[in-house]
Amino acid sequence: MSIKGVCFLCLFLIGACSGALAQDSLRVYGLLDSVRRLPPDTAKASLLINLGRYNARYFDAHKIENPFWQEALSLSQQLKFQKGASLVYNEIGTSKRNKSLYIIAEDFHEKALKAAEEANDTFLIIFSLNNAGVDCRRQDKLQKGFDYHVRALNLAEKVNDIRNICVATNSIGNIQLTTEKYDDAITHFNHALALEEKSNNDLGVAINLGNLGYAYQGQNKLDLAIQYYKRSLAINQEIGRPIGMAICYNALGAAYKEKKEYGTAMYYLQK
């Protein structure tokens, strides 16, 4: 293709992308304007929360705050709709955590917990506790994170909230892994693994298998660790999860390097 042709193609693509972005902007803000016309009730607040989640990638890409969530929070506060406020705080907190803004995330998740407690919503309390616990773990505030997850686990077991039992149990295991309490970590990871298998959650199974590998590697049981890493890798491959595969390849490479099997280590590390 000639230089003129390449330039034309680039201009065409830029124009197409600009047009698509403009259309996307019109769609998102048109939707927001439509919702603004609805009566100011809890149904509107819930709709704003859901649409904020649906359009979150757009606002993340443009690096601006999500106006759906901002308006949902404002409306929930006006209506004293504490469940809605808790849901919004959780959404914003998780969004901040995904950007590695852990201190801000923790603040939002603690506000979510307070609102959930005022709403007397057990499931939201559990969800908020686990979220705050993850924020603390990311900041190495391990004891505070541990306390949040234990509270979440105790409540989740009372109401048989399997998803949050898994989250809390896995998180407690991760804290014990970090503090080198390997036996305790293995107990929690095995418990979480059994629950994830029963729930047919392949992603949860893969994660806990990998965590068990780390725990056994910490105990210098390298052959056992490698078995768990390979099992985790196989599931990550089945579900097509590149980040999970990369984690397993790195873990296998590190384990084989520790066994001084450098050729095999390099094979996995180059993956």
C-alpha atoms as an extended CHARMM CRD file, in Angstrom:
* protein
*
       271  EXT
         1         1  MET       CA              0.0000000000        0.0000000000        0.0000000000  PROA      1               0.0000000000
         2         2  SER       CA              1.2400000000        3.5080000000       -0.8240000000  PROA      2               0.0000000000
         3         3  ILE       CA              1.9960000000        6.1350000000        1.8150000000  PROA      3               0.0000000000
         4         4  LYS       CA             -1.0710000000        8.0630000000        0.6400000000  PROA      4               0.0000000000
         5         5  GLY       CA             -3.1680000000        4.9200000000        1.0490000000  PROA      5               0.0000000000
         6         6  VAL       CA             -1.8530000000        4.2840000000        4.5620000000  PROA      6               0.0000000000
         7         7  CYS       CA             -2.5880000000        7.8900000000        5.5660000000  PROA      7               0.0000000000
         8         8  PHE       CA             -6.1030000000        7.6290000000        4.1550000000  PROA      8               0.0000000000
         9         9  LEU       CA             -6.6980000000        4.3860000000        6.0530000000  PROA      9               0.0000000000
        10        10  CYS       CA             -5.4400000000        5.9280000000        9.3190000000  PROA      10              0.0000000000
        11        11  LEU       CA             -7.6790000000        8.9700000000        8.8690000000  PROA      11              0.0000000000
        12        12  PHE       CA            -10.6270000000        6.6950000000        8.1170000000  PROA      12              0.0000000000
        13        13  LEU       CA            -10.0170000000        4.6000000000       11.2460000000  PROA      13              0.0000000000
        14        14  ILE       CA             -9.5710000000        7.6920000000       13.4400000000  PROA      14              0.0000000000
        15        15  GLY       CA            -12.8030000000        9.1020000000       12.0770000000  PROA      15              0.0000000000
        16        16  ALA       CA            -14.6180000000        5.8050000000       12.6140000000  PROA      16              0.0000000000
        17        17  CYS       CA            -13.3270000000        5.5180000000       16.1740000000  PROA      17              0.0000000000
        18        18  SER       CA            -14.2470000000        9.1370000000       16.9230000000  PROA      18              0.0000000000
        19        19  GLY       CA            -17.7120000000        8.5310000000       15.5380000000  PROA      19              0.0000000000
        20        20  ALA       CA            -18.1110000000        5.3890000000       17.6320000000  PROA      20              0.0000000000
        21        21  LEU       CA            -16.9440000000        7.2020000000       20.7610000000  PROA      21              0.0000000000
        22        22  ALA       CA            -19.3420000000       10.0650000000       20.0710000000  PROA      22              0.0000000000
        23        23  GLN       CA            -22.2020000000        7.6050000000       19.5840000000  PROA      23              0.0000000000
        24        24  ASP       CA            -21.2420000000        5.8210000000       22.7920000000  PROA      24              0.0000000000
        25        25  SER       CA            -21.2160000000        9.1300000000       24.6590000000  PROA      25              0.0000000000
        26        26  LEU       CA            -24.6190000000       10.0730000000       23.2620000000  PROA      26              0.0000000000
        27        27  ARG       CA            -26.0290000000        6.6790000000       24.2440000000  PROA      27              0.0000000000
        28        28  VAL       CA            -24.7120000000        6.7950000000       27.8110000000  PROA      28              0.0000000000
        29        29  TYR       CA            -25.7210000000       10.3580000000       28.5870000000  PROA      29              0.0000000000
        30        30  GLY       CA            -29.0240000000        9.9780000000       26.7340000000  PROA      30              0.0000000000
        31        31  LEU       CA            -29.7700000000        7.0290000000       28.9830000000  PROA      31              0.0000000000
        32        32  LEU       CA            -28.8590000000        9.0620000000       32.0620000000  PROA      32              0.0000000000
        33        33  ASP       CA            -31.1510000000       11.8960000000       30.9780000000  PROA      33              0.0000000000
        34        34  SER       CA            -34.0030000000        9.4190000000       30.4970000000  PROA      34              0.0000000000
        35        35  VAL       CA            -33.5720000000        8.0030000000       33.9860000000  PROA      35              0.0000000000
        36        36  ARG       CA            -33.4580000000       11.5070000000       35.4760000000  PROA      36              0.0000000000
        37        37  ARG       CA            -37.0620000000       12.0150000000       34.3190000000  PROA      37              0.0000000000
        38        38  LEU       CA            -38.3170000000        9.1140000000       36.4460000000  PROA      38              0.0000000000
        39        39  PRO       CA            -40.0180000000        9.6780000000       39.8200000000  PROA      39              0.0000000000
        40        40  PRO       CA            -37.4990000000        9.9870000000       42.6970000000  PROA      40              0.0000000000
        41        41  ASP       CA            -38.1100000000        6.6600000000       44.4410000000  PROA      41              0.0000000000
        42        42  THR       CA            -36.1570000000        3.5710000000       45.4710000000  PROA      42              0.0000000000
        43        43  ALA       CA            -36.8410000000        1.9170000000       42.1020000000  PROA      43              0.0000000000
        44        44  LYS       CA            -35.0800000000        4.8210000000       40.3790000000  PROA      44              0.0000000000
        45        45  ALA       CA            -32.1390000000        4.5390000000       42.7900000000  PROA      45              0.0000000000
        46        46  SER       CA            -31.8430000000        0.8010000000       42.0720000000  PROA      46              0.0000000000
        47        47  LEU       CA            -31.9980000000        1.4190000000       38.3190000000  PROA      47              0.0000000000
        48        48  LEU       CA            -29.2430000000        4.0400000000       38.5610000000  PROA      48              0.0000000000
        49        49  ILE       CA            -27.0510000000        1.5590000000       40.4560000000  PROA      49              0.0000000000
        50        50  ASN       CA            -27.5560000000       -1.1630000000       37.8480000000  PROA      50              0.0000000000
        51        51  LEU       CA            -27.0040000000        1.1830000000       34.8990000000  PROA      51              0.0000000000
        52        52  GLY       CA            -23.8920000000        2.5250000000       36.5940000000  PROA      52              0.0000000000
        53        53  ARG       CA            -22.5370000000       -1.0150000000       36.7450000000  PROA      53              0.0000000000
        54        54  TYR       CA            -23.4930000000       -1.6750000000       33.1170000000  PROA      54              0.0000000000
        55        55  ASN       CA            -21.7590000000        1.4950000000       31.8760000000  PROA      55              0.0000000000
        56        56  ALA       CA            -18.7950000000        1.4260000000       34.2870000000  PROA      56              0.0000000000
        57        57  ARG       CA            -16.2500000000        0.6330000000       31.5700000000  PROA      57              0.0000000000
        58        58  TYR       CA            -17.1900000000        3.7680000000       29.6600000000  PROA      58              0.0000000000
        59        59  PHE       CA            -16.4770000000        6.0260000000       32.6510000000  PROA      59              0.0000000000
        60        60  ASP       CA            -13.3240000000        4.1130000000       33.5700000000  PROA      60              0.0000000000
        61        61  ALA       CA            -12.0280000000        4.5340000000       30.0160000000  PROA      61              0.0000000000
        62        62  HSD       CA            -12.6860000000        8.2780000000       30.1880000000  PROA      62              0.0000000000
        63        63  LYS       CA            -11.2550000000        8.4840000000       33.7310000000  PROA      63              0.0000000000
        64        64  ILE       CA            -14.2910000000       10.2550000000       35.1360000000  PROA      64              0.0000000000
        65        65  GLU       CA            -16.5730000000        9.5090000000       38.0620000000  PROA      65              0.0000000000
        66        66  ASN       CA            -19.6570000000        7.4330000000       37.3020000000  PROA      66              0.0000000000
        67        67  PRO       CA            -22.6310000000        9.8670000000       37.3530000000  PROA      67              0.0000000000
        68        68  PHE       CA            -25.1570000000        7.0150000000       37.6290000000  PROA      68              0.0000000000
        69        69  TRP       CA            -23.6310000000        6.0090000000       40.9520000000  PROA      69              0.0000000000
        70        70  GLN       CA            -23.2500000000        9.6120000000       42.1040000000  PROA      70              0.0000000000
        71        71  GLU       CA            -26.9200000000       10.2970000000       41.4910000000  PROA      71              0.0000000000
        72        72  ALA       CA            -27.9590000000        6.9340000000       42.9660000000  PROA      72              0.0000000000
        73        73  LEU       CA            -26.0580000000        7.7660000000       46.1400000000  PROA      73              0.0000000000
        74        74  SER       CA            -27.5490000000       11.2560000000       46.3820000000  PROA      74              0.0000000000
        75        75  LEU       CA            -31.0840000000        9.9270000000       45.8330000000  PROA      75              0.0000000000
        76        76  SER       CA            -30.6140000000        7.0510000000       48.2950000000  PROA      76              0.0000000000
        77        77  GLN       CA            -29.4710000000        9.5130000000       50.9480000000  PROA      77              0.0000000000
        78        78  GLN       CA            -32.4550000000       11.8040000000       50.2770000000  PROA      78              0.0000000000
        79        79  LEU       CA            -34.8330000000        8.8470000000       50.5680000000  PROA      79              0.0000000000
        80        80  LYS       CA            -32.9710000000        7.3900000000       53.5650000000  PROA      80              0.0000000000
        81        81  PHE       CA            -32.7160000000        4.2470000000       51.4420000000  PROA      81              0.0000000000
        82        82  GLN       CA            -29.7940000000        2.6830000000       53.3120000000  PROA      82              0.0000000000
        83        83  LYS       CA            -29.7420000000       -0.5070000000       51.2590000000  PROA      83              0.0000000000
        84        84  GLY       CA            -29.3070000000        1.5650000000       48.0950000000  PROA      84              0.0000000000
        85        85  ALA       CA            -26.5770000000        3.6650000000       49.7280000000  PROA      85              0.0000000000
        86        86  SER       CA            -24.7280000000        0.5150000000       50.7780000000  PROA      86              0.0000000000
        87        87  LEU       CA            -24.9300000000       -0.9570000000       47.2760000000  PROA      87              0.0000000000
        88        88  VAL       CA            -23.5400000000        2.2530000000       45.7400000000  PROA      88              0.0000000000
        89        89  TYR       CA            -20.7390000000        2.5520000000       48.2960000000  PROA      89              0.0000000000
        90        90  ASN       CA            -19.7700000000       -1.0530000000       47.5600000000  PROA      90              0.0000000000
        91        91  GLU       CA            -19.7460000000       -0.4390000000       43.7980000000  PROA      91              0.0000000000
        92        92  ILE       CA            -17.6250000000        2.7070000000       44.0940000000  PROA      92              0.0000000000
        93        93  GLY       CA            -15.2860000000        1.0560000000       46.6090000000  PROA      93              0.0000000000
        94        94  THR       CA            -14.6520000000       -1.9390000000       44.3710000000  PROA      94              0.0000000000
        95        95  SER       CA            -14.0970000000        0.3830000000       41.4000000000  PROA      95              0.0000000000
        96        96  LYS       CA            -11.4790000000        2.2880000000       43.4120000000  PROA      96              0.0000000000
        97        97  ARG       CA             -9.8150000000       -0.9620000000       44.5280000000  PROA      97              0.0000000000
        98        98  ASN       CA             -9.5650000000       -2.1090000000       40.9120000000  PROA      98              0.0000000000
        99        99  LYS       CA             -7.5510000000        1.0620000000       40.2880000000  PROA      99              0.0000000000
       100       100  SER       CA             -5.2870000000        0.2120000000       43.2760000000  PROA      100             0.0000000000
       101       101  LEU       CA             -6.7340000000        3.0860000000       45.3200000000  PROA      101             0.0000000000
       102       102  TYR       CA             -6.9430000000        0.9040000000       48.3990000000  PROA      102             0.0000000000
       103       103  ILE       CA             -7.2740000000        3.5720000000       51.1030000000  PROA      103             0.0000000000
       104       104  ILE       CA            -10.1790000000        5.2040000000       49.2650000000  PROA      104             0.0000000000
       105       105  ALA       CA            -11.7090000000        1.7860000000       48.5800000000  PROA      105             0.0000000000
       106       106  GLU       CA            -11.5710000000        0.8780000000       52.2610000000  PROA      106             0.0000000000
       107       107  ASP       CA            -13.2860000000        4.1470000000       53.1860000000  PROA      107             0.0000000000
       108       108  PHE       CA            -16.1510000000        3.4790000000       50.7600000000  PROA      108             0.0000000000
       109       109  HSD       CA            -16.5340000000       -0.1270000000       51.8780000000  PROA      109             0.0000000000
       110       110  GLU       CA            -16.6370000000        0.9240000000       55.5280000000  PROA      110             0.0000000000
       111       111  LYS       CA            -19.3880000000        3.4060000000       54.6160000000  PROA      111             0.0000000000
       112       112  ALA       CA            -21.1350000000        0.5310000000       52.8060000000  PROA      112             0.0000000000
       113       113  LEU       CA            -20.9160000000       -1.5570000000       55.9800000000  PROA      113             0.0000000000
       114       114  LYS       CA            -22.3800000000        1.2200000000       58.1240000000  PROA      114             0.0000000000
       115       115  ALA       CA            -25.2850000000        1.7270000000       55.7010000000  PROA      115             0.0000000000
       116       116  ALA       CA            -25.9060000000       -2.0450000000       55.4980000000  PROA      116             0.0000000000
       117       117  GLU       CA            -26.0280000000       -2.2260000000       59.2860000000  PROA      117             0.0000000000
       118       118  GLU       CA            -28.5170000000        0.6660000000       59.3870000000  PROA      118             0.0000000000
       119       119  ALA       CA            -30.6040000000       -1.1770000000       56.7790000000  PROA      119             0.0000000000
       120       120  ASN       CA            -30.3000000000       -4.3530000000       58.8910000000  PROA      120             0.0000000000
       121       121  ASP       CA            -29.4950000000       -6.2820000000       55.7030000000  PROA      121             0.0000000000
       122       122  THR       CA            -27.4480000000       -9.3210000000       56.7050000000  PROA      122             0.0000000000
       123       123  PHE       CA            -26.3270000000      -10.2570000000       53.2010000000  PROA      123             0.0000000000
       124       124  LEU       CA            -25.1290000000       -6.6990000000       52.4830000000  PROA      124             0.0000000000
       125       125  ILE       CA            -23.3380000000       -6.6080000000       55.8460000000  PROA      125             0.0000000000
       126       126  ILE       CA            -21.4910000000       -9.8020000000       54.9380000000  PROA      126             0.0000000000
       127       127  PHE       CA            -20.6720000000       -8.5240000000       51.4470000000  PROA      127             0.0000000000
       128       128  SER       CA            -19.3830000000       -5.2130000000       52.8180000000  PROA      128             0.0000000000
       129       129  LEU       CA            -17.2750000000       -6.9440000000       55.4890000000  PROA      129             0.0000000000
       130       130  ASN       CA            -15.5840000000       -9.1120000000       52.8820000000  PROA      130             0.0000000000
       131       131  ASN       CA            -14.9720000000       -6.1130000000       50.6310000000  PROA      131             0.0000000000
       132       132  ALA       CA            -13.4090000000       -4.1070000000       53.4640000000  PROA      132             0.0000000000
       133       133  GLY       CA            -11.3090000000       -7.1460000000       54.3930000000  PROA      133             0.0000000000
       134       134  VAL       CA             -9.8860000000       -7.4070000000       50.8720000000  PROA      134             0.0000000000
       135       135  ASP       CA             -9.0170000000       -3.6880000000       50.9190000000  PROA      135             0.0000000000
       136       136  CYS       CA             -7.1160000000       -4.1780000000       54.1790000000  PROA      136             0.0000000000
       137       137  ARG       CA             -5.2470000000       -7.2050000000       52.8330000000  PROA      137             0.0000000000
       138       138  ARG       CA             -4.1100000000       -5.1970000000       49.8180000000  PROA      138             0.0000000000
       139       139  GLN       CA             -2.6440000000       -2.6360000000       52.2440000000  PROA      139             0.0000000000
       140       140  ASP       CA             -0.9930000000       -5.3230000000       54.4190000000  PROA      140             0.0000000000
       141       141  LYS       CA             -3.3250000000       -4.4300000000       57.3010000000  PROA      141             0.0000000000
       142       142  LEU       CA             -3.5730000000       -8.1370000000       57.9300000000  PROA      142             0.0000000000
       143       143  GLN       CA             -5.0860000000       -8.2480000000       61.4110000000  PROA      143             0.0000000000
       144       144  LYS       CA             -7.8150000000       -5.7600000000       60.5100000000  PROA      144             0.0000000000
       145       145  GLY       CA             -8.5130000000       -7.6760000000       57.3030000000  PROA      145             0.0000000000
       146       146  PHE       CA             -8.5740000000      -10.9620000000       59.2230000000  PROA      146             0.0000000000
       147       147  ASP       CA            -11.1210000000       -9.5410000000       61.6890000000  PROA      147             0.0000000000
       148       148  TYR       CA            -13.3900000000       -8.3510000000       58.8640000000  PROA      148             0.0000000000
       149       149  HSD       CA            -13.2980000000      -11.7320000000       57.1360000000  PROA      149             0.0000000000
       150       150  VAL       CA            -13.9210000000      -13.6770000000       60.3580000000  PROA      150             0.0000000000
       151       151  ARG       CA            -16.9730000000      -11.5030000000       61.0680000000  PROA      151             0.0000000000
       152       152  ALA       CA            -18.1580000000      -12.0890000000       57.4980000000  PROA      152             0.0000000000
       153       153  LEU       CA            -17.6040000000      -15.8370000000       57.7870000000  PROA      153             0.0000000000
       154       154  ASN       CA            -19.4930000000      -16.1420000000       61.0630000000  PROA      154             0.0000000000
       155       155  LEU       CA            -22.4920000000      -14.2650000000       59.6710000000  PROA      155             0.0000000000
       156       156  ALA       CA            -22.3940000000      -16.0470000000       56.2980000000  PROA      156             0.0000000000
       157       157  GLU       CA            -22.4350000000      -19.4520000000       57.9730000000  PROA      157             0.0000000000
       158       158  LYS       CA            -25.5180000000      -18.4600000000       59.9950000000  PROA      158             0.0000000000
       159       159  VAL       CA            -27.5060000000      -17.6100000000       56.8550000000  PROA      159             0.0000000000
       160       160  ASN       CA            -25.8340000000      -20.2280000000       54.6090000000  PROA      160             0.0000000000
       161       161  ASP       CA            -24.4530000000      -17.6250000000       52.1880000000  PROA      161             0.0000000000
       162       162  ILE       CA            -22.1710000000      -20.0390000000       50.3140000000  PROA      162             0.0000000000
       163       163  ARG       CA            -20.6020000000      -17.4240000000       47.9990000000  PROA      163             0.0000000000
       164       164  ASN       CA            -19.4700000000      -15.2340000000       50.8670000000  PROA      164             0.0000000000
       165       165  ILE       CA            -18.4340000000      -18.2450000000       52.9580000000  PROA      165             0.0000000000
       166       166  CYS       CA            -16.0780000000      -19.1020000000       50.0860000000  PROA      166             0.0000000000
       167       167  VAL       CA            -14.7830000000      -15.5260000000       49.8180000000  PROA      167             0.0000000000
       168       168  ALA       CA            -14.1880000000      -15.1930000000       53.5580000000  PROA      168             0.0000000000
       169       169  THR       CA            -12.6120000000      -18.6410000000       53.9150000000  PROA      169             0.0000000000
       170       170  ASN       CA            -10.2840000000      -18.0970000000       50.9690000000  PROA      170             0.0000000000
       171       171  SER       CA             -9.3370000000      -14.6320000000       52.2460000000  PROA      171             0.0000000000
       172       172  ILE       CA             -8.5530000000      -15.9350000000       55.7290000000  PROA      172             0.0000000000
       173       173  GLY       CA             -6.3960000000      -18.6020000000       54.0990000000  PROA      173             0.0000000000
       174       174  ASN       CA             -4.5450000000      -15.9390000000       52.1120000000  PROA      174             0.0000000000
       175       175  ILE       CA             -3.7890000000      -13.9630000000       55.2650000000  PROA      175             0.0000000000
       176       176  GLN       CA             -2.4940000000      -17.1310000000       56.9490000000  PROA      176             0.0000000000
       177       177  LEU       CA             -0.4210000000      -17.8500000000       53.8430000000  PROA      177             0.0000000000
       178       178  THR       CA              1.1410000000      -14.3800000000       54.0570000000  PROA      178             0.0000000000
       179       179  THR       CA              1.9350000000      -14.8580000000       57.7600000000  PROA      179             0.0000000000
       180       180  GLU       CA              3.3870000000      -18.3340000000       57.0000000000  PROA      180             0.0000000000
       181       181  LYS       CA              0.7550000000      -20.2150000000       59.0130000000  PROA      181             0.0000000000
       182       182  TYR       CA              0.7090000000      -22.8600000000       56.3420000000  PROA      182             0.0000000000
       183       183  ASP       CA             -1.2450000000      -25.5970000000       58.1300000000  PROA      183             0.0000000000
       184       184  ASP       CA             -4.0730000000      -23.1900000000       58.9500000000  PROA      184             0.0000000000
       185       185  ALA       CA             -4.0180000000      -21.8060000000       55.4110000000  PROA      185             0.0000000000
       186       186  ILE       CA             -4.2610000000      -25.3180000000       53.9290000000  PROA      186             0.0000000000
       187       187  THR       CA             -7.2600000000      -26.0880000000       56.1540000000  PROA      187             0.0000000000
       188       188  HSD       CA             -9.0870000000      -22.9750000000       54.9480000000  PROA      188             0.0000000000
       189       189  PHE       CA             -8.1490000000      -23.4470000000       51.2840000000  PROA      189             0.0000000000
       190       190  ASN       CA             -9.3480000000      -27.0650000000       51.3520000000  PROA      190             0.0000000000
       191       191  HSD       CA            -12.6380000000      -25.9810000000       52.8990000000  PROA      191             0.0000000000
       192       192  ALA       CA            -13.1040000000      -23.2450000000       50.2760000000  PROA      192             0.0000000000
       193       193  LEU       CA            -12.1240000000      -25.6920000000       47.5180000000  PROA      193             0.0000000000
       194       194  ALA       CA            -14.7760000000      -28.1960000000       48.5990000000  PROA      194             0.0000000000
       195       195  LEU       CA            -17.4440000000      -25.4780000000       48.5970000000  PROA      195             0.0000000000
       196       196  GLU       CA            -16.4010000000      -24.1810000000       45.1790000000  PROA      196             0.0000000000
       197       197  GLU       CA            -16.4660000000      -27.7120000000       43.7400000000  PROA      197             0.0000000000
       198       198  LYS       CA            -19.9330000000      -28.2580000000       45.1860000000  PROA      198             0.0000000000
       199       199  SER       CA            -21.0640000000      -24.9530000000       43.6360000000  PROA      199             0.0000000000
       200       200  ASN       CA            -19.5080000000      -25.8870000000       40.2500000000  PROA      200             0.0000000000
       201       201  ASN       CA            -17.4960000000      -22.6470000000       40.2960000000  PROA      201             0.0000000000
       202       202  ASP       CA            -14.4820000000      -23.4790000000       38.1160000000  PROA      202             0.0000000000
       203       203  LEU       CA            -12.8110000000      -20.1210000000       38.7250000000  PROA      203             0.0000000000
       204       204  GLY       CA            -13.0280000000      -20.5650000000       42.4940000000  PROA      204             0.0000000000
       205       205  VAL       CA            -11.7000000000      -24.1140000000       42.1860000000  PROA      205             0.0000000000
       206       206  ALA       CA             -8.7310000000      -22.9300000000       40.0970000000  PROA      206             0.0000000000
       207       207  ILE       CA             -7.9080000000      -20.1570000000       42.5760000000  PROA      207             0.0000000000
       208       208  ASN       CA             -7.9910000000      -22.4240000000       45.6130000000  PROA      208             0.0000000000
       209       209  LEU       CA             -5.9340000000      -25.1230000000       43.9070000000  PROA      209             0.0000000000
       210       210  GLY       CA             -3.2980000000      -22.4930000000       43.1500000000  PROA      210             0.0000000000
       211       211  ASN       CA             -3.4010000000      -21.2260000000       46.7250000000  PROA      211             0.0000000000
       212       212  LEU       CA             -2.9030000000      -24.7480000000       48.0310000000  PROA      212             0.0000000000
       213       213  GLY       CA              0.1430000000      -24.9720000000       45.7680000000  PROA      213             0.0000000000
       214       214  TYR       CA              1.5970000000      -21.8280000000       47.3710000000  PROA      214             0.0000000000
       215       215  ALA       CA              0.9520000000      -23.2040000000       50.8500000000  PROA      215             0.0000000000
       216       216  TYR       CA              2.6400000000      -26.5260000000       50.1060000000  PROA      216             0.0000000000
       217       217  GLN       CA              5.5380000000      -24.7310000000       48.4700000000  PROA      217             0.0000000000
       218       218  GLY       CA              5.8730000000      -22.6970000000       51.6620000000  PROA      218             0.0000000000
       219       219  GLN       CA              6.2310000000      -26.0110000000       53.5220000000  PROA      219             0.0000000000
       220       220  ASN       CA              8.8770000000      -27.0440000000       50.9850000000  PROA      220             0.0000000000
       221       221  LYS       CA              6.6120000000      -29.8410000000       49.6880000000  PROA      221             0.0000000000
       222       222  LEU       CA              7.5190000000      -28.9530000000       46.1330000000  PROA      222             0.0000000000
       223       223  ASP       CA              6.2160000000      -32.0530000000       44.3340000000  PROA      223             0.0000000000
       224       224  LEU       CA              2.8270000000      -31.6270000000       45.9930000000  PROA      224             0.0000000000
       225       225  ALA       CA              2.8120000000      -27.9180000000       45.1970000000  PROA      225             0.0000000000
       226       226  ILE       CA              3.5450000000      -28.6740000000       41.5280000000  PROA      226             0.0000000000
       227       227  GLN       CA              0.6090000000      -31.1120000000       41.4110000000  PROA      227             0.0000000000
       228       228  TYR       CA             -1.7570000000      -28.3930000000       42.6350000000  PROA      228             0.0000000000
       229       229  TYR       CA             -0.3320000000      -25.7780000000       40.2660000000  PROA      229             0.0000000000
       230       230  LYS       CA             -0.8330000000      -28.1480000000       37.3300000000  PROA      230             0.0000000000
       231       231  ARG       CA             -4.4210000000      -28.8720000000       38.3790000000  PROA      231             0.0000000000
       232       232  SER       CA             -5.0820000000      -25.1370000000       38.6450000000  PROA      232             0.0000000000
       233       233  LEU       CA             -3.4520000000      -24.5590000000       35.2510000000  PROA      233             0.0000000000
       234       234  ALA       CA             -5.6310000000      -27.2210000000       33.5980000000  PROA      234             0.0000000000
       235       235  ILE       CA             -8.8280000000      -25.5540000000       34.8360000000  PROA      235             0.0000000000
       236       236  ASN       CA             -7.6260000000      -22.0830000000       33.8600000000  PROA      236             0.0000000000
       237       237  GLN       CA             -6.9490000000      -23.4330000000       30.3710000000  PROA      237             0.0000000000
       238       238  GLU       CA            -10.4080000000      -25.0210000000       30.2140000000  PROA      238             0.0000000000
       239       239  ILE       CA            -12.1670000000      -21.7860000000       31.1130000000  PROA      239             0.0000000000
       240       240  GLY       CA             -9.8490000000      -19.6560000000       28.9480000000  PROA      240             0.0000000000
       241       241  ARG       CA             -8.4790000000      -17.4170000000       31.7140000000  PROA      241             0.0000000000
       242       242  PRO       CA             -5.1290000000      -15.9440000000       30.5450000000  PROA      242             0.0000000000
       243       243  ILE       CA             -4.2590000000      -14.2410000000       33.8460000000  PROA      243             0.0000000000
       244       244  GLY       CA             -4.8280000000      -17.5070000000       35.7140000000  PROA      244             0.0000000000
       245       245  MET       CA             -2.6360000000      -19.3830000000       33.2500000000  PROA      245             0.0000000000
       246       246  ALA       CA              0.1350000000      -16.7910000000       33.6120000000  PROA      246             0.0000000000
       247       247  ILE       CA              0.0160000000      -17.0790000000       37.4090000000  PROA      247             0.0000000000
       248       248  CYS       CA              0.2750000000      -20.8730000000       37.1900000000  PROA      248             0.0000000000
       249       249  TYR       CA              3.1670000000      -20.7620000000       34.6950000000  PROA      249             0.0000000000
       250       250  ASN       CA              5.0850000000      -18.4150000000       37.0020000000  PROA      250             0.0000000000
       251       251  ALA       CA              4.3320000000      -20.5660000000       40.0340000000  PROA      251             0.0000000000
       252       252  LEU       CA              5.4430000000      -23.7310000000       38.2430000000  PROA      252             0.0000000000
       253       253  GLY       CA              8.6050000000      -22.0050000000       37.0470000000  PROA      253             0.0000000000
       254       254  ALA       CA              9.4340000000      -20.8830000000       40.5890000000  PROA      254             0.0000000000
       255       255  ALA       CA              8.7550000000      -24.3440000000       42.0340000000  PROA      255             0.0000000000
       256       256  TYR       CA             10.9210000000      -26.1330000000       39.4680000000  PROA      256             0.0000000000
       257       257  LYS       CA             13.6700000000      -23.5570000000       39.9630000000  PROA      257             0.0000000000
       258       258  GLU       CA             13.5680000000      -24.3000000000       43.6810000000  PROA      258             0.0000000000
       259       259  LYS       CA             13.9330000000      -28.0080000000       42.7930000000  PROA      259             0.0000000000
       260       260  LYS       CA             16.9650000000      -26.9710000000       40.7040000000  PROA      260             0.0000000000
       261       261  GLU       CA             15.2730000000      -28.3430000000       37.5850000000  PROA      261             0.0000000000
       262       262  TYR       CA             16.2520000000      -25.2820000000       35.6110000000  PROA      262             0.0000000000
       263       263  GLY       CA             15.2990000000      -26.5100000000       32.1500000000  PROA      263             0.0000000000
       264       264  THR       CA             11.7300000000      -27.2600000000       33.2140000000  PROA      264             0.0000000000
       265       265  ALA       CA             11.6060000000      -23.9990000000       35.1570000000  PROA      265             0.0000000000
       266       266  MET       CA             12.6170000000      -22.0450000000       32.0610000000  PROA      266             0.0000000000
       267       267  TYR       CA             10.0260000000      -23.9020000000       29.9850000000  PROA      267             0.0000000000
       268       268  TYR       CA              7.1790000000      -22.6820000000       32.2010000000  PROA      268             0.0000000000
       269       269  LEU       CA              8.5980000000      -19.1930000000       32.7690000000  PROA      269             0.0000000000
       270       270  GLN       CA              8.8460000000      -18.6540000000       29.0000000000  PROA      270             0.0000000000
       271       271  LYS       CA              5.1560000000      -19.5180000000       28.6250000000  PROA      271             0.0000000000
